[in-house]
Amino acid sequence: PDSPLRAWGLLELDEGTPLTTRRLAIAERILHHLLGLDGLDGRLAGLVAAVSAAVPLSPGQAARVPRLAALIGEARRIRLLGADRATLHSLAAQACAERDLKLYAVHSAELPASPEARAELARLLRRECRLAPAVLLLDVGEGMAPAVLAAWLSSLDEAVLLIGAVPAEVVGTCLAFELPVPDTVERRVLWREELGSELGSALASEGARLATQ
């Protein structure tokens, strides 16, 4: 079971028959990969989602993308800070794209309760990250048990990006990467792009006025 073919789930044994008579078969996900039909393992459906750059970044934020892309190849745990969840998703997706990597997101609330199920999820995610290839983004929710999260992360050798309520016990194991907040000019540009020039300019001007009060 610890050999690569079994440990990575490349080959599977039929269940319910004596070991010596079980049929050995290639895993369906591996067969699809060999045929060029890449897609998430069906067992990850509803647990993992592919992330794209859906939210535009300001020029100052976009300038940080190459640095994050470089860090993804150097650090195992990177904590993303300084912006809302959607913006951090876009930042991570763009950084991964620069390295020709996909980005898969999972929320800590989706982690199974049992250690055995969490270990199986980690194995499947590790395999997906290598097949795609991809990077994992973990969105940590409130109340996540620090010991459980730390133990689960330790079972992942691949790079993991973390956002959300990362416990202090885990923060110390992460490299912090902070995204700058767009300045007034950059916010005006973003609002114009999203809402149209007239409405975007009006909102940007009002926001700038309120910020000075």
PDB file of N, CA and C in Angstrom, residues 167-212:
ATOM      1  N   PRO A 167      -5.324  30.376  12.207  1.00  0.00           N
ATOM      2  CA  PRO A 167      -4.991  30.397  13.641  1.00  0.00           C
ATOM      3  C   PRO A 167      -3.547  30.820  13.883  1.00  0.00           C
ATOM      4  N   ALA A 168      -3.314  31.429  15.049  1.00  0.00           N
ATOM      5  CA  ALA A 168      -1.970  31.903  15.384  1.00  0.00           C
ATOM      6  C   ALA A 168      -0.960  30.767  15.368  1.00  0.00           C
ATOM      7  N   GLU A 169      -1.406  29.561  15.740  1.00  0.00           N
ATOM      8  CA  GLU A 169      -0.499  28.418  15.760  1.00  0.00           C
ATOM      9  C   GLU A 169      -0.003  28.048  14.367  1.00  0.00           C
ATOM     10  N   VAL A 170      -0.764  28.428  13.337  1.00  0.00           N
ATOM     11  CA  VAL A 170      -0.390  28.113  11.961  1.00  0.00           C
ATOM     12  C   VAL A 170       0.297  29.299  11.295  1.00  0.00           C
ATOM     13  N   VAL A 171      -0.055  30.509  11.730  1.00  0.00           N
ATOM     14  CA  VAL A 171       0.521  31.724  11.136  1.00  0.00           C
ATOM     15  C   VAL A 171       2.042  31.677  11.165  1.00  0.00           C
ATOM     16  N   GLY A 172       2.607  31.175  12.263  1.00  0.00           N
ATOM     17  CA  GLY A 172       4.054  31.142  12.403  1.00  0.00           C
ATOM     18  C   GLY A 172       4.751  30.252  11.404  1.00  0.00           C
ATOM     19  N   THR A 173       4.009  29.342  10.762  1.00  0.00           N
ATOM     20  CA  THR A 173       4.608  28.443   9.771  1.00  0.00           C
ATOM     21  C   THR A 173       4.472  28.986   8.351  1.00  0.00           C
ATOM     22  N   CYS A 174       3.837  30.158   8.219  1.00  0.00           N
ATOM     23  CA  CYS A 174       3.544  30.716   6.898  1.00  0.00           C
ATOM     24  C   CYS A 174       4.406  31.940   6.594  1.00  0.00           C
ATOM     25  N   LEU A 175       4.659  32.126   5.328  1.00  0.00           N
ATOM     26  CA  LEU A 175       5.268  33.362   4.852  1.00  0.00           C
ATOM     27  C   LEU A 175       4.134  34.336   4.540  1.00  0.00           C
ATOM     28  N   ALA A 176       4.164  35.515   5.142  1.00  0.00           N
ATOM     29  CA  ALA A 176       3.100  36.503   4.927  1.00  0.00           C
ATOM     30  C   ALA A 176       3.342  37.275   3.636  1.00  0.00           C
ATOM     31  N   PHE A 177       2.275  37.419   2.847  1.00  0.00           N
ATOM     32  CA  PHE A 177       2.340  38.189   1.607  1.00  0.00           C
ATOM     33  C   PHE A 177       1.156  39.147   1.610  1.00  0.00           C
ATOM     34  N   GLU A 178       1.445  40.450   1.748  1.00  0.00           N
ATOM     35  CA  GLU A 178       0.376  41.450   1.879  1.00  0.00           C
ATOM     36  C   GLU A 178       0.179  42.216   0.581  1.00  0.00           C
ATOM     37  N   LEU A 179      -1.070  42.330   0.195  1.00  0.00           N
ATOM     38  CA  LEU A 179      -1.434  43.068  -1.012  1.00  0.00           C
ATOM     39  C   LEU A 179      -1.727  44.516  -0.651  1.00  0.00           C
ATOM     40  N   PRO A 180      -1.156  45.492  -1.365  1.00  0.00           N
ATOM     41  CA  PRO A 180      -1.422  46.893  -1.029  1.00  0.00           C
ATOM     42  C   PRO A 180      -2.863  47.292  -1.345  1.00  0.00           C
ATOM     43  N   VAL A 181      -3.393  48.203  -0.545  1.00  0.00           N
ATOM     44  CA  VAL A 181      -4.735  48.738  -0.776  1.00  0.00           C
ATOM     45  C   VAL A 181      -4.671  49.753  -1.914  1.00  0.00           C
ATOM     46  N   PRO A 182      -5.580  49.702  -2.887  1.00  0.00           N
ATOM     47  CA  PRO A 182      -5.554  50.671  -3.983  1.00  0.00           C
ATOM     48  C   PRO A 182      -5.694  52.094  -3.462  1.00  0.00           C
ATOM     49  N   ASP A 183      -4.914  53.022  -4.032  1.00  0.00           N
ATOM     50  CA  ASP A 183      -5.056  54.417  -3.632  1.00  0.00           C
ATOM     51  C   ASP A 183      -6.266  55.029  -4.327  1.00  0.00           C
ATOM     52  N   THR A 184      -6.506  56.321  -4.091  1.00  0.00           N
ATOM     53  CA  THR A 184      -7.709  56.978  -4.621  1.00  0.00           C
ATOM     54  C   THR A 184      -7.768  56.914  -6.140  1.00  0.00           C
ATOM     55  N   VAL A 185      -6.649  57.170  -6.790  1.00  0.00           N
ATOM     56  CA  VAL A 185      -6.619  57.152  -8.260  1.00  0.00           C
ATOM     57  C   VAL A 185      -6.910  55.748  -8.783  1.00  0.00           C
ATOM     58  N   GLU A 186      -6.304  54.751  -8.155  1.00  0.00           N
ATOM     59  CA  GLU A 186      -6.517  53.372  -8.600  1.00  0.00           C
ATOM     60  C   GLU A 186      -7.952  52.929  -8.375  1.00  0.00           C
ATOM     61  N   ARG A 187      -8.550  53.339  -7.244  1.00  0.00           N
ATOM     62  CA  ARG A 187      -9.951  52.984  -7.000  1.00  0.00           C
ATOM     63  C   ARG A 187     -10.863  53.624  -8.038  1.00  0.00           C
ATOM     64  N   ARG A 188     -10.550  54.860  -8.434  1.00  0.00           N
ATOM     65  CA  ARG A 188     -11.358  55.533  -9.450  1.00  0.00           C
ATOM     66  C   ARG A 188     -11.304  54.765 -10.773  1.00  0.00           C
ATOM     67  N   VAL A 189     -10.115  54.290 -11.136  1.00  0.00           N
ATOM     68  CA  VAL A 189      -9.952  53.526 -12.375  1.00  0.00           C
ATOM     69  C   VAL A 189     -10.737  52.220 -12.310  1.00  0.00           C
ATOM     70  N   LEU A 190     -10.637  51.522 -11.167  1.00  0.00           N
ATOM     71  CA  LEU A 190     -11.354  50.255 -11.021  1.00  0.00           C
ATOM     72  C   LEU A 190     -12.861  50.453 -11.081  1.00  0.00           C
ATOM     73  N   TRP A 191     -13.357  51.493 -10.407  1.00  0.00           N
ATOM     74  CA  TRP A 191     -14.792  51.743 -10.423  1.00  0.00           C
ATOM     75  C   TRP A 191     -15.276  52.117 -11.815  1.00  0.00           C
ATOM     76  N   ARG A 192     -14.464  52.875 -12.546  1.00  0.00           N
ATOM     77  CA  ARG A 192     -14.840  53.216 -13.913  1.00  0.00           C
ATOM     78  C   ARG A 192     -14.942  51.966 -14.777  1.00  0.00           C
ATOM     79  N   GLU A 193     -13.988  51.063 -14.605  1.00  0.00           N
ATOM     80  CA  GLU A 193     -14.000  49.841 -15.398  1.00  0.00           C
ATOM     81  C   GLU A 193     -15.205  48.968 -15.074  1.00  0.00           C
ATOM     82  N   GLU A 194     -15.608  48.936 -13.814  1.00  0.00           N
ATOM     83  CA  GLU A 194     -16.698  48.077 -13.394  1.00  0.00           C
ATOM     84  C   GLU A 194     -18.073  48.691 -13.643  1.00  0.00           C
ATOM     85  N   LEU A 195     -18.192  50.028 -13.471  1.00  0.00           N
ATOM     86  CA  LEU A 195     -19.503  50.671 -13.481  1.00  0.00           C
ATOM     87  C   LEU A 195     -19.728  51.628 -14.640  1.00  0.00           C
ATOM     88  N   GLY A 196     -18.701  51.849 -15.448  1.00  0.00           N
ATOM     89  CA  GLY A 196     -18.827  52.853 -16.487  1.00  0.00           C
ATOM     90  C   GLY A 196     -18.203  54.152 -16.023  1.00  0.00           C
ATOM     91  N   SER A 197     -17.756  54.972 -16.948  1.00  0.00           N
ATOM     92  CA  SER A 197     -16.965  56.148 -16.596  1.00  0.00           C
ATOM     93  C   SER A 197     -17.728  57.162 -15.750  1.00  0.00           C
ATOM     94  N   GLU A 198     -18.993  57.462 -16.085  1.00  0.00           N
ATOM     95  CA  GLU A 198     -19.716  58.516 -15.377  1.00  0.00           C
ATOM     96  C   GLU A 198     -20.061  58.106 -13.947  1.00  0.00           C
ATOM     97  N   LEU A 199     -20.691  56.941 -13.778  1.00  0.00           N
ATOM     98  CA  LEU A 199     -21.067  56.485 -12.451  1.00  0.00           C
ATOM     99  C   LEU A 199     -19.831  56.155 -11.621  1.00  0.00           C
ATOM    100  N   GLY A 200     -18.832  55.528 -12.252  1.00  0.00           N
ATOM    101  CA  GLY A 200     -17.616  55.186 -11.538  1.00  0.00           C
ATOM    102  C   GLY A 200     -16.895  56.408 -11.024  1.00  0.00           C
ATOM    103  N   SER A 201     -16.814  57.462 -11.834  1.00  0.00           N
ATOM    104  CA  SER A 201     -16.150  58.687 -11.412  1.00  0.00           C
ATOM    105  C   SER A 201     -16.891  59.343 -10.260  1.00  0.00           C
ATOM    106  N   ALA A 202     -18.236  59.329 -10.333  1.00  0.00           N
ATOM    107  CA  ALA A 202     -19.029  59.930  -9.265  1.00  0.00           C
ATOM    108  C   ALA A 202     -18.818  59.206  -7.939  1.00  0.00           C
ATOM    109  N   LEU A 203     -18.818  57.887  -7.966  1.00  0.00           N
ATOM    110  CA  LEU A 203     -18.616  57.118  -6.742  1.00  0.00           C
ATOM    111  C   LEU A 203     -17.208  57.303  -6.208  1.00  0.00           C
ATOM    112  N   ALA A 204     -16.215  57.348  -7.105  1.00  0.00           N
ATOM    113  CA  ALA A 204     -14.843  57.523  -6.673  1.00  0.00           C
ATOM    114  C   ALA A 204     -14.650  58.880  -6.008  1.00  0.00           C
ATOM    115  N   SER A 205     -15.269  59.930  -6.590  1.00  0.00           N
ATOM    116  CA  SER A 205     -15.154  61.260  -6.023  1.00  0.00           C
ATOM    117  C   SER A 205     -15.803  61.327  -4.662  1.00  0.00           C
ATOM    118  N   GLU A 206     -16.982  60.700  -4.523  1.00  0.00           N
ATOM    119  CA  GLU A 206     -17.675  60.699  -3.233  1.00  0.00           C
ATOM    120  C   GLU A 206     -16.875  59.924  -2.193  1.00  0.00           C
ATOM    121  N   GLY A 207     -16.279  58.787  -2.620  1.00  0.00           N
ATOM    122  CA  GLY A 207     -15.466  58.001  -1.708  1.00  0.00           C
ATOM    123  C   GLY A 207     -14.255  58.766  -1.239  1.00  0.00           C
ATOM    124  N   ALA A 208     -13.621  59.497  -2.144  1.00  0.00           N
ATOM    125  CA  ALA A 208     -12.452  60.298  -1.784  1.00  0.00           C
ATOM    126  C   ALA A 208     -12.838  61.410  -0.819  1.00  0.00           C
ATOM    127  N   ARG A 209     -14.032  62.023  -1.023  1.00  0.00           N
ATOM    128  CA  ARG A 209     -14.487  63.101  -0.132  1.00  0.00           C
ATOM    129  C   ARG A 209     -14.724  62.560   1.282  1.00  0.00           C
ATOM    130  N   LEU A 210     -15.389  61.395   1.358  1.00  0.00           N
ATOM    131  CA  LEU A 210     -15.673  60.815   2.662  1.00  0.00           C
ATOM    132  C   LEU A 210     -14.399  60.400   3.391  1.00  0.00           C
ATOM    133  N   ALA A 211     -13.410  59.959   2.623  1.00  0.00           N
ATOM    134  CA  ALA A 211     -12.158  59.494   3.233  1.00  0.00           C
ATOM    135  C   ALA A 211     -11.398  60.627   3.908  1.00  0.00           C
ATOM    136  N   THR A 212     -11.669  61.866   3.494  1.00  0.00           N
ATOM    137  CA  THR A 212     -10.943  63.004   4.065  1.00  0.00           C
ATOM    138  C   THR A 212     -11.662  63.592   5.278  1.00  0.00           C
TER     139      THR A 212
END
